[in-house]
Coordinates of C-alpha atoms in Angstrom, one line a residue:
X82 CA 0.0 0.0 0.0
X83 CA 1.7 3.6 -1.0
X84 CA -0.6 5.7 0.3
X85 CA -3.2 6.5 3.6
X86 CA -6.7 7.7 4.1
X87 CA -7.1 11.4 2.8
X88 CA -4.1 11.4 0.6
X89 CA -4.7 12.9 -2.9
X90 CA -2.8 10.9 -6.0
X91 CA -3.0 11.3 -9.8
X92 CA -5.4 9.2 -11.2
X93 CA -2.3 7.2 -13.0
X94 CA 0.2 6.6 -9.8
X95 CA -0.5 3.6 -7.8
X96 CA -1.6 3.2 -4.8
X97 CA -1.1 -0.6 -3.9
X98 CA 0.0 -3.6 -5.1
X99 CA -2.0 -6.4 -4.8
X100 CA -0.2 -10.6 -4.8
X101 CA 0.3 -13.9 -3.6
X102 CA 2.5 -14.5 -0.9
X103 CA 5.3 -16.1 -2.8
X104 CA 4.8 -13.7 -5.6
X105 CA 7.6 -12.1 -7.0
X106 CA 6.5 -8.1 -6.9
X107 CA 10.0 -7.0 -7.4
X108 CA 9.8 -5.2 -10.4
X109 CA 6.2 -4.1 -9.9
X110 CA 7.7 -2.3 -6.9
X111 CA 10.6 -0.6 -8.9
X112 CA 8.2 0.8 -11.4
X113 CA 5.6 1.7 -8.8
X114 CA 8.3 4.0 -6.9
X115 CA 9.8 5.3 -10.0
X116 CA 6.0 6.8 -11.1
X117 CA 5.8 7.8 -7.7
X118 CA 9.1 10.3 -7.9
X119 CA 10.9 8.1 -5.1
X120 CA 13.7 6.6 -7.2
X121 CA 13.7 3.1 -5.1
X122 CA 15.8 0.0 -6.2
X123 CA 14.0 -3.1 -4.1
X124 CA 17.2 -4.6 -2.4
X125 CA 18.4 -8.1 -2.9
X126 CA 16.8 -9.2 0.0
X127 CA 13.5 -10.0 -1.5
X128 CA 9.7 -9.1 -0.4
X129 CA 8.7 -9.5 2.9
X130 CA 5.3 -11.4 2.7
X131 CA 2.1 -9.7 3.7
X132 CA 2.1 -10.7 7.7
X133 CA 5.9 -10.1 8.3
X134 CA 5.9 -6.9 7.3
X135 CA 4.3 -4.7 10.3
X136 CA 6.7 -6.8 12.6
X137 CA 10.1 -6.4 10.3
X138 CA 9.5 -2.7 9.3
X139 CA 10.3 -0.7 12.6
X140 CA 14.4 -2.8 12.2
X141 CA 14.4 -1.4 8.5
X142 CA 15.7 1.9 8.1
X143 CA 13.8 3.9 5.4
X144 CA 16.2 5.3 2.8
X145 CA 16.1 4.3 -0.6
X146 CA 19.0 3.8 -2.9
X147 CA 20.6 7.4 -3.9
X148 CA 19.8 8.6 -0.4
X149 CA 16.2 9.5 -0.6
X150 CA 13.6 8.4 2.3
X151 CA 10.6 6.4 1.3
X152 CA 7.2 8.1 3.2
X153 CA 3.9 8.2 2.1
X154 CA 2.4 11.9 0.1
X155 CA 0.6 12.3 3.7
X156 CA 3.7 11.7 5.5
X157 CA 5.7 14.0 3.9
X158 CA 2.9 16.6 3.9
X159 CA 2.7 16.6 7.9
X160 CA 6.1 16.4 8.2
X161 CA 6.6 19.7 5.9
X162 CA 3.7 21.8 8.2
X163 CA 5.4 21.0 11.2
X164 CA 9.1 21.6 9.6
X165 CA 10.4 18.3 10.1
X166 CA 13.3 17.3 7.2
X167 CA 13.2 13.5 6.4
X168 CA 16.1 13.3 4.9
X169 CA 17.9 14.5 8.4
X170 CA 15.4 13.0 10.9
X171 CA 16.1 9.8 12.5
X172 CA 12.5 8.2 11.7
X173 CA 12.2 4.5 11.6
X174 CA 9.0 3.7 9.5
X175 CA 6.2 1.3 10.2
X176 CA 5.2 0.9 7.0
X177 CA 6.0 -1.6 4.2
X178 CA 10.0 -1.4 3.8
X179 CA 10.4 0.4 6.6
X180 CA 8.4 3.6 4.5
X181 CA 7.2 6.4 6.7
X182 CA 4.0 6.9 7.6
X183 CA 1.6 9.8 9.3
X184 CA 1.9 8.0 12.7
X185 CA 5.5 8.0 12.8
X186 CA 6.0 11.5 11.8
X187 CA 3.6 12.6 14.9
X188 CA 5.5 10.3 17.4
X189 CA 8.6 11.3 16.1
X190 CA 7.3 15.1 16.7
X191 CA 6.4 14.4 19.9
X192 CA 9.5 12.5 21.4
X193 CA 11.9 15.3 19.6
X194 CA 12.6 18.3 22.1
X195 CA 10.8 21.2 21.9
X196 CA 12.7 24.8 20.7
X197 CA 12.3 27.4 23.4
X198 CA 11.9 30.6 21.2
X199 CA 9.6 34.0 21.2
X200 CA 6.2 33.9 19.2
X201 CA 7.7 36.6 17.4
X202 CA 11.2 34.9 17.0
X203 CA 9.1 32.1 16.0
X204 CA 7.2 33.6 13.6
X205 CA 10.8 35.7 11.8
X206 CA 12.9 32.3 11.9
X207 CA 10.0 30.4 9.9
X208 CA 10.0 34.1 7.4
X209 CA 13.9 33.8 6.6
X210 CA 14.0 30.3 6.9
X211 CA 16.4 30.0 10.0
X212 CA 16.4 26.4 11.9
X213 CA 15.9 27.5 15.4
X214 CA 17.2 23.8 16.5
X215 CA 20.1 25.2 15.9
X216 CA 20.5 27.9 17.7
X217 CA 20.7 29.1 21.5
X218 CA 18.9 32.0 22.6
X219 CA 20.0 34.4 24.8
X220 CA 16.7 34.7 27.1
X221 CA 16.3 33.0 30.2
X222 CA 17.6 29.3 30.2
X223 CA 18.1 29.3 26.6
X224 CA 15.0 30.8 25.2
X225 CA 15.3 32.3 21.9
X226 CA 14.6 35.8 21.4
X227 CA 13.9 38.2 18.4
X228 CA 17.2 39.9 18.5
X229 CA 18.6 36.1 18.2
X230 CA 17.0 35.7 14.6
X231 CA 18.2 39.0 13.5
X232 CA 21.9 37.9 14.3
X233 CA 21.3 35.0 12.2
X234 CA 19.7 37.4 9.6
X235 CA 23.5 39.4 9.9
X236 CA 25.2 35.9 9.5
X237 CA 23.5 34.7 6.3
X238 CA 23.6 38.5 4.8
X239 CA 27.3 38.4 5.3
X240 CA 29.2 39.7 1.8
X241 CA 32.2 37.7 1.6
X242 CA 35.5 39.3 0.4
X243 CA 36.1 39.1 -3.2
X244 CA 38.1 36.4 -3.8
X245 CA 39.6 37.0 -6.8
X246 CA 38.3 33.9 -8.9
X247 CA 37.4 33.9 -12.5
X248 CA 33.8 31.8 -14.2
X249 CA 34.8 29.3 -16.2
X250 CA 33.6 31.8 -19.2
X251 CA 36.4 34.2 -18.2
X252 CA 34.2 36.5 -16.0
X253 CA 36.4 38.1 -12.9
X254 CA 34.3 37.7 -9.5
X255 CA 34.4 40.9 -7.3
X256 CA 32.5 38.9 -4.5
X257 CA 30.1 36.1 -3.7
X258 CA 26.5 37.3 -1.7
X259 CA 24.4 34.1 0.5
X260 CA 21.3 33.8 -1.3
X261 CA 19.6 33.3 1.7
X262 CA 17.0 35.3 4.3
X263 CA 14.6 37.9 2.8
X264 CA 15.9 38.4 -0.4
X265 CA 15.6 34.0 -1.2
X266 CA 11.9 34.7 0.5
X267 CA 11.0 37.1 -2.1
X268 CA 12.2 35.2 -4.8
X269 CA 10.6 32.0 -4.3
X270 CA 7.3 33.7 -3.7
X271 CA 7.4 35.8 -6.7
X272 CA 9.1 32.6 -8.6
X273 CA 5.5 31.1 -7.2
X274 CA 3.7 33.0 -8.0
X275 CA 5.0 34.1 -11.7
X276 CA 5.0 30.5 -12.9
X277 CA 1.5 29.1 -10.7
X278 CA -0.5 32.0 -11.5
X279 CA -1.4 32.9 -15.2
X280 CA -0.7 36.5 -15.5
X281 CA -2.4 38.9 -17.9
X282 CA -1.8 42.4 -18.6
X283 CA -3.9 45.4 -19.2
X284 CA -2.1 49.3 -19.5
X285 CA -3.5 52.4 -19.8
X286 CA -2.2 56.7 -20.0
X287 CA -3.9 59.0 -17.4
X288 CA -3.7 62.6 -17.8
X289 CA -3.4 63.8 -14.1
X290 CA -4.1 67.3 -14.8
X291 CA -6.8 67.7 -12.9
X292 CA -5.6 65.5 -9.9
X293 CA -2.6 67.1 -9.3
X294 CA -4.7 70.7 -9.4
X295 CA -6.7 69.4 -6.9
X296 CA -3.8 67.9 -4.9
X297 CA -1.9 71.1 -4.6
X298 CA -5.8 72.6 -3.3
X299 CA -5.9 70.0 -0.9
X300 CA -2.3 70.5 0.4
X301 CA -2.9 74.0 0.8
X302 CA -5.4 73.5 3.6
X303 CA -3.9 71.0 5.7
X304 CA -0.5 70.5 7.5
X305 CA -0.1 67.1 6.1
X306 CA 0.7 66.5 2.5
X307 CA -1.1 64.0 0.5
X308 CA 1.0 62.1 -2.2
X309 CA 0.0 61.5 -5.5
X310 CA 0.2 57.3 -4.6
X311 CA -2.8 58.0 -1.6
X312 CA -5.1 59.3 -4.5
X313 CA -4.5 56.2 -6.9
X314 CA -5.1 53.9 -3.4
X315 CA -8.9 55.4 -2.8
X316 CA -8.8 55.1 -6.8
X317 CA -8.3 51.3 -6.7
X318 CA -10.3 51.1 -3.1
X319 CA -13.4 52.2 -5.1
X320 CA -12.9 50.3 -8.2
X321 CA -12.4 46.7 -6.2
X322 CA -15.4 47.7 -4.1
X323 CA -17.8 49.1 -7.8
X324 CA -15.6 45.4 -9.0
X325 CA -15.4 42.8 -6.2
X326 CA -14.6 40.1 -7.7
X327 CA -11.2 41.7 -8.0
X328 CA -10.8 41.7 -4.2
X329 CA -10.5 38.0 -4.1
X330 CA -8.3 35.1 -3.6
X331 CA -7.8 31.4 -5.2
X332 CA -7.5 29.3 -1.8
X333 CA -7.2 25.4 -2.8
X334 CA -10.4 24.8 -4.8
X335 CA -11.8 28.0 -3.1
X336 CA -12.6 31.5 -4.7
X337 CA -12.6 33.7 -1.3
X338 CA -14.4 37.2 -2.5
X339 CA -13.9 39.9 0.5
X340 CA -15.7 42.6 2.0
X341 CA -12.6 44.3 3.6
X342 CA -10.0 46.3 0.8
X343 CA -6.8 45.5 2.6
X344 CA -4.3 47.3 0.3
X345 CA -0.7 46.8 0.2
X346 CA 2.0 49.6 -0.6
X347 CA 5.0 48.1 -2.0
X348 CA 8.2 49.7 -0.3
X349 CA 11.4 49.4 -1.2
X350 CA 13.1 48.3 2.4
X351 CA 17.0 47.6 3.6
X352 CA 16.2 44.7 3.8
X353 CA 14.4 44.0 -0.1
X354 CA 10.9 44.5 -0.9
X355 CA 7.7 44.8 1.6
X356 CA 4.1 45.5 1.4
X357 CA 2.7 47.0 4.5
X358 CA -1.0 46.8 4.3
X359 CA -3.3 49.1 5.2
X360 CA -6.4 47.2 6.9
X361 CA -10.1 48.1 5.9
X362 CA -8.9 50.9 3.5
X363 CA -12.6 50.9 2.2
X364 CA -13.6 53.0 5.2
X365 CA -11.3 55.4 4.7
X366 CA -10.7 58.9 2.8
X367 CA -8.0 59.8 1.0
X368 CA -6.8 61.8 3.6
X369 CA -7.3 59.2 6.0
X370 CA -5.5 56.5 3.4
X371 CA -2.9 59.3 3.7
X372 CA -1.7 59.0 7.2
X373 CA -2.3 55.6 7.2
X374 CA 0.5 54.4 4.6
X375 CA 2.5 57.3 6.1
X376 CA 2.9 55.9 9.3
X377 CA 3.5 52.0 7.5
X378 CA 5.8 53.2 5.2
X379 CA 8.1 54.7 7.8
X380 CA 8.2 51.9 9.7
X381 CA 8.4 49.7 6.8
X382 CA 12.1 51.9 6.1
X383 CA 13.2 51.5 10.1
X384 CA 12.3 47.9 9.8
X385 CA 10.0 48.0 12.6
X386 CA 6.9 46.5 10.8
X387 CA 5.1 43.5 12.8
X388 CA 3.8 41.0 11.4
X389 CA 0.6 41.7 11.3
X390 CA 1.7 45.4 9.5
X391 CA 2.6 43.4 6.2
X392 CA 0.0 40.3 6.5
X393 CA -3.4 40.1 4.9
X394 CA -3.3 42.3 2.0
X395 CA -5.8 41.6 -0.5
X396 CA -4.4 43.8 -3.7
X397 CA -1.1 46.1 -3.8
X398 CA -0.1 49.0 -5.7
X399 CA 3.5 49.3 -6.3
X400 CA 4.6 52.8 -7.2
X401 CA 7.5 53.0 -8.7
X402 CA 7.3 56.8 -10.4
X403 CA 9.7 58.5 -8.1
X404 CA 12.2 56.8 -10.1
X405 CA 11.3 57.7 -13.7
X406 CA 10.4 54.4 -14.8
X407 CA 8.2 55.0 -17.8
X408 CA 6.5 51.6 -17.6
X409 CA 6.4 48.3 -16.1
X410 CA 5.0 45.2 -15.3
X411 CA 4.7 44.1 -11.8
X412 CA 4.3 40.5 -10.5
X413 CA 1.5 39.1 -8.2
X414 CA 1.8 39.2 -4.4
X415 CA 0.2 35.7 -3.7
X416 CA -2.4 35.0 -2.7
X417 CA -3.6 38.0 -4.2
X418 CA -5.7 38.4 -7.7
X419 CA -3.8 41.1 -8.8
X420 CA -1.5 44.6 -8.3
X421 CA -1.3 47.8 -10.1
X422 CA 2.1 48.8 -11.4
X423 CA 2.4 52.8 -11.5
X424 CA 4.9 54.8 -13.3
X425 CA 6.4 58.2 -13.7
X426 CA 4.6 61.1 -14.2
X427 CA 5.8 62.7 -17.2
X428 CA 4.8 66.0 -19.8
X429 CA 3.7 64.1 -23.1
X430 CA 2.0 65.5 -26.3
X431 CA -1.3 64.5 -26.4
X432 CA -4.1 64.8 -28.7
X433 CA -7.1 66.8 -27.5
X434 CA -10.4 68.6 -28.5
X435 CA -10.3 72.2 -27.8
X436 CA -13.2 74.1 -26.9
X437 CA -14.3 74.9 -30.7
X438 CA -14.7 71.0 -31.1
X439 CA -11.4 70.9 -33.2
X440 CA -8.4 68.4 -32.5
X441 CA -5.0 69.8 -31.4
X442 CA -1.9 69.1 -29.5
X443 CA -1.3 70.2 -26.1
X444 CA 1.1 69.5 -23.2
X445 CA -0.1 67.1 -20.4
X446 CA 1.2 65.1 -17.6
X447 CA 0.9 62.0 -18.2
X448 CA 1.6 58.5 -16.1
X449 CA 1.2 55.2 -17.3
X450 CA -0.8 52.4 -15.1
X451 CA -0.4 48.3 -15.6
X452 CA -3.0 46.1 -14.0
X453 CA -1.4 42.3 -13.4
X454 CA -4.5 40.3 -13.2
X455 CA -4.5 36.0 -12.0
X456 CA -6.0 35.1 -14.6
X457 CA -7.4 31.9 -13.5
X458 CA -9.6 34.7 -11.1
X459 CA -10.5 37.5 -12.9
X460 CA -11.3 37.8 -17.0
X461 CA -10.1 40.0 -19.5
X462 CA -13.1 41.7 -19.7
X463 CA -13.0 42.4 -15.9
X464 CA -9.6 43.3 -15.7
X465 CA -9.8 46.0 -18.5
X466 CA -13.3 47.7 -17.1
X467 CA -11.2 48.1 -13.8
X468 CA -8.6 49.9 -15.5
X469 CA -10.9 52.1 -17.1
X470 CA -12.5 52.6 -14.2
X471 CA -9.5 53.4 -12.3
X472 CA -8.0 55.9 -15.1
X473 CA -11.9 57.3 -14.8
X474 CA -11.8 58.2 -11.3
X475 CA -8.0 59.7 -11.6
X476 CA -8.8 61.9 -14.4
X477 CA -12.2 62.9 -12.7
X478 CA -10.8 62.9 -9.1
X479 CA -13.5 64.7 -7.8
X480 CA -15.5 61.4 -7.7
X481 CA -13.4 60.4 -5.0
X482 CA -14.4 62.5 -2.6
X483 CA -18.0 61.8 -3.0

């Protein structure tokens, strides 16, 4: 039997093999493993019949030939939520050939000695992928503690000296960087998301004449300045609330559709890219939106953000005008639907109709804006009314203080 009750196969991978006790199943067994991904060569020793196996398996040591350890799909899913690694875990399987099962992954997780660390420790270890067995914290009697993790952030951020080496191509190597911590984080969950989610693309020019004339109005009559970035956020807030089923997320087999707009602000960090979210934006003005991602943003650059601070979003804007970029596209922040790529503002010539009904060129500022859509969510159709709708409200920006 290869797999347990609750375990979810391809219809064409096996999931037993059925014969007589003096049956040869040798090479049945080779080709079941190899469609099974486990790469297992049956020893010389032969097949245990049927009623020796639950007594000879906990003496056989489960590691198949090249190294790998044989456990069943459920086996190695509990052992992955509960951040056990199979191949470095002493686990001596009940199963057929000494294969892992669920039951010995939990006893094993309960005999194994606990890790004394922080919630939050906890929480930034399992984030930059730090193995806390490893470590001892400097708390009381061991305990781990937050500033703990960070020094074993330093440790796998360290730049080594260059070292003077050439590729094999003839390239000269100034130094060698760990690919490790938050920058291997956001690439695997970009990677993830790039390659999982189908991504489509819709792009539109909004002239922001009349936003940034009512900006500087607005600035004039209040001590704190609202950015050009808080009026495209109560832009999108109102076109995922007039467009919900934008404001959604692909969870299993689950579209989750949500009442609350929690928008992300992409912000370029010292320590990579984060997206402090602004909970329950769609109860807020844009002046509100304004101190809001103010007060994230800041600590998003000290690197004080909790948890919480850069959990939950459910769309993000990422604004990257202040550094001329004309155009670009930006990538999903799973499990998100979508995110709204936002470029320079620039003067452009652009085609109008003056006021005798005749077409001529004037002067405007202009800013390009990118939707990313998942398209196994959201359809082309929906994807380019939102845009419209969101270069609509920009270029008519009273609307958003109605």
């Amino acid at each position: 039997l290869f797999i347990e009750e609750g375990d979810k196969l391809a219809v064409t991978l096996p999931i037993a093999i059925i014969a007589d006790k003096e049956e040869n199943i040798e090479g049945l067994l080779s080709d079941a493993y190899a469609q099974l991904g486990k790469e297992v060569s049956v020893e010389e020793k032969g097949v245990l019949p049927v009623e020796s196996v639950s007594a000879a398996a906990p003496a056989v040591k489960a590691v198949a030939a090249g190294g790998k350890h044989i456990a069943t799909p459920r086996a190695r899913r509990i052992a992955e939520e509960m951040g056990i690694d199979l191949a470095a875990a002493n686990i001596s399987g009940s199963g057929f050939e000494g294969g892992i099962s669920e039951k010995d992954v939990l006893q094993y997780a309960a005999s194994a000695p606990k890790v004394r660390a922080t919630p939050l420790a906890k929480k930034m270890a399992e984030a930059g992928g730090v193995d806390l067995s490893c470590m001892t914290g400097s708390g009381v009697d061991g305990k781990i503690m937050k500033k703990d993790v960070e020094g074993a952030f330093a440790s796998l951020a360290t730049v080594t000296a260059p070292v003077g080496e050439f590729t094999q191509d003839g390239k000269e190597i100034s130094e060698r960087v760990p690919y490790a911590g938050v920058r291997k984080i956001i690439g695997e969950r970009l990677s993830s998301s790039m390659f999982s989610a189908p991504h489509i693309f819709f792009t539109q020019k909004v002239n922001l004449e009349n936003l940034l004339e009512l900006r500087k109005q607005v600035n004039e009559s209040q001590e704190k300045k609202t950015s050009v970035t808080d009026f495209i956020a109560k832009a999108v807030i109102l076109t995922l609330q007039k467009y919900p089923d934008i404001n959604a997320s692909l969870v299993g087999d689950t579209i989750e559709k949500y009442k609350s707009v929690n928008l992300g602000i992409a912000v370029a960090s010292p320590t990579g890219l984060i997206v402090p979210v602004i909970k329950n934006s769609q109860d807020m003005s844009v002046v509100e939106i304004s101190k809001a991602s103010s007060l994230l943003v800041e600590k998003a650059r000290d690197g004080k953000l909790t948890p919480d601070e850069y959990s939950g979003g459910t769309f993000t804007i990422s604004n990257l005008g202040m550094f001329g970029i004309d155009q670009f596209t930006a990538i999903i922040n799973p499990p998100e639907s979508g995110i709204l790529a936002v470029s320079a503002t620039k003067d452009e010539p652009v085609v109008i109709v003056n006021e005798n009904g005749e077409k001529e060129v004037a002067i405007k500022p202009m800013m390009n804006i990118t939707l990313s859509a998942d398209h196994r969510i959201i359809d082309g159709l929906l994807a380019a009314q939102a845009v419209a709708e969101i270069k609509d409200l920009l270029e008519k920006p009273l609307r958003l203080f109605l």
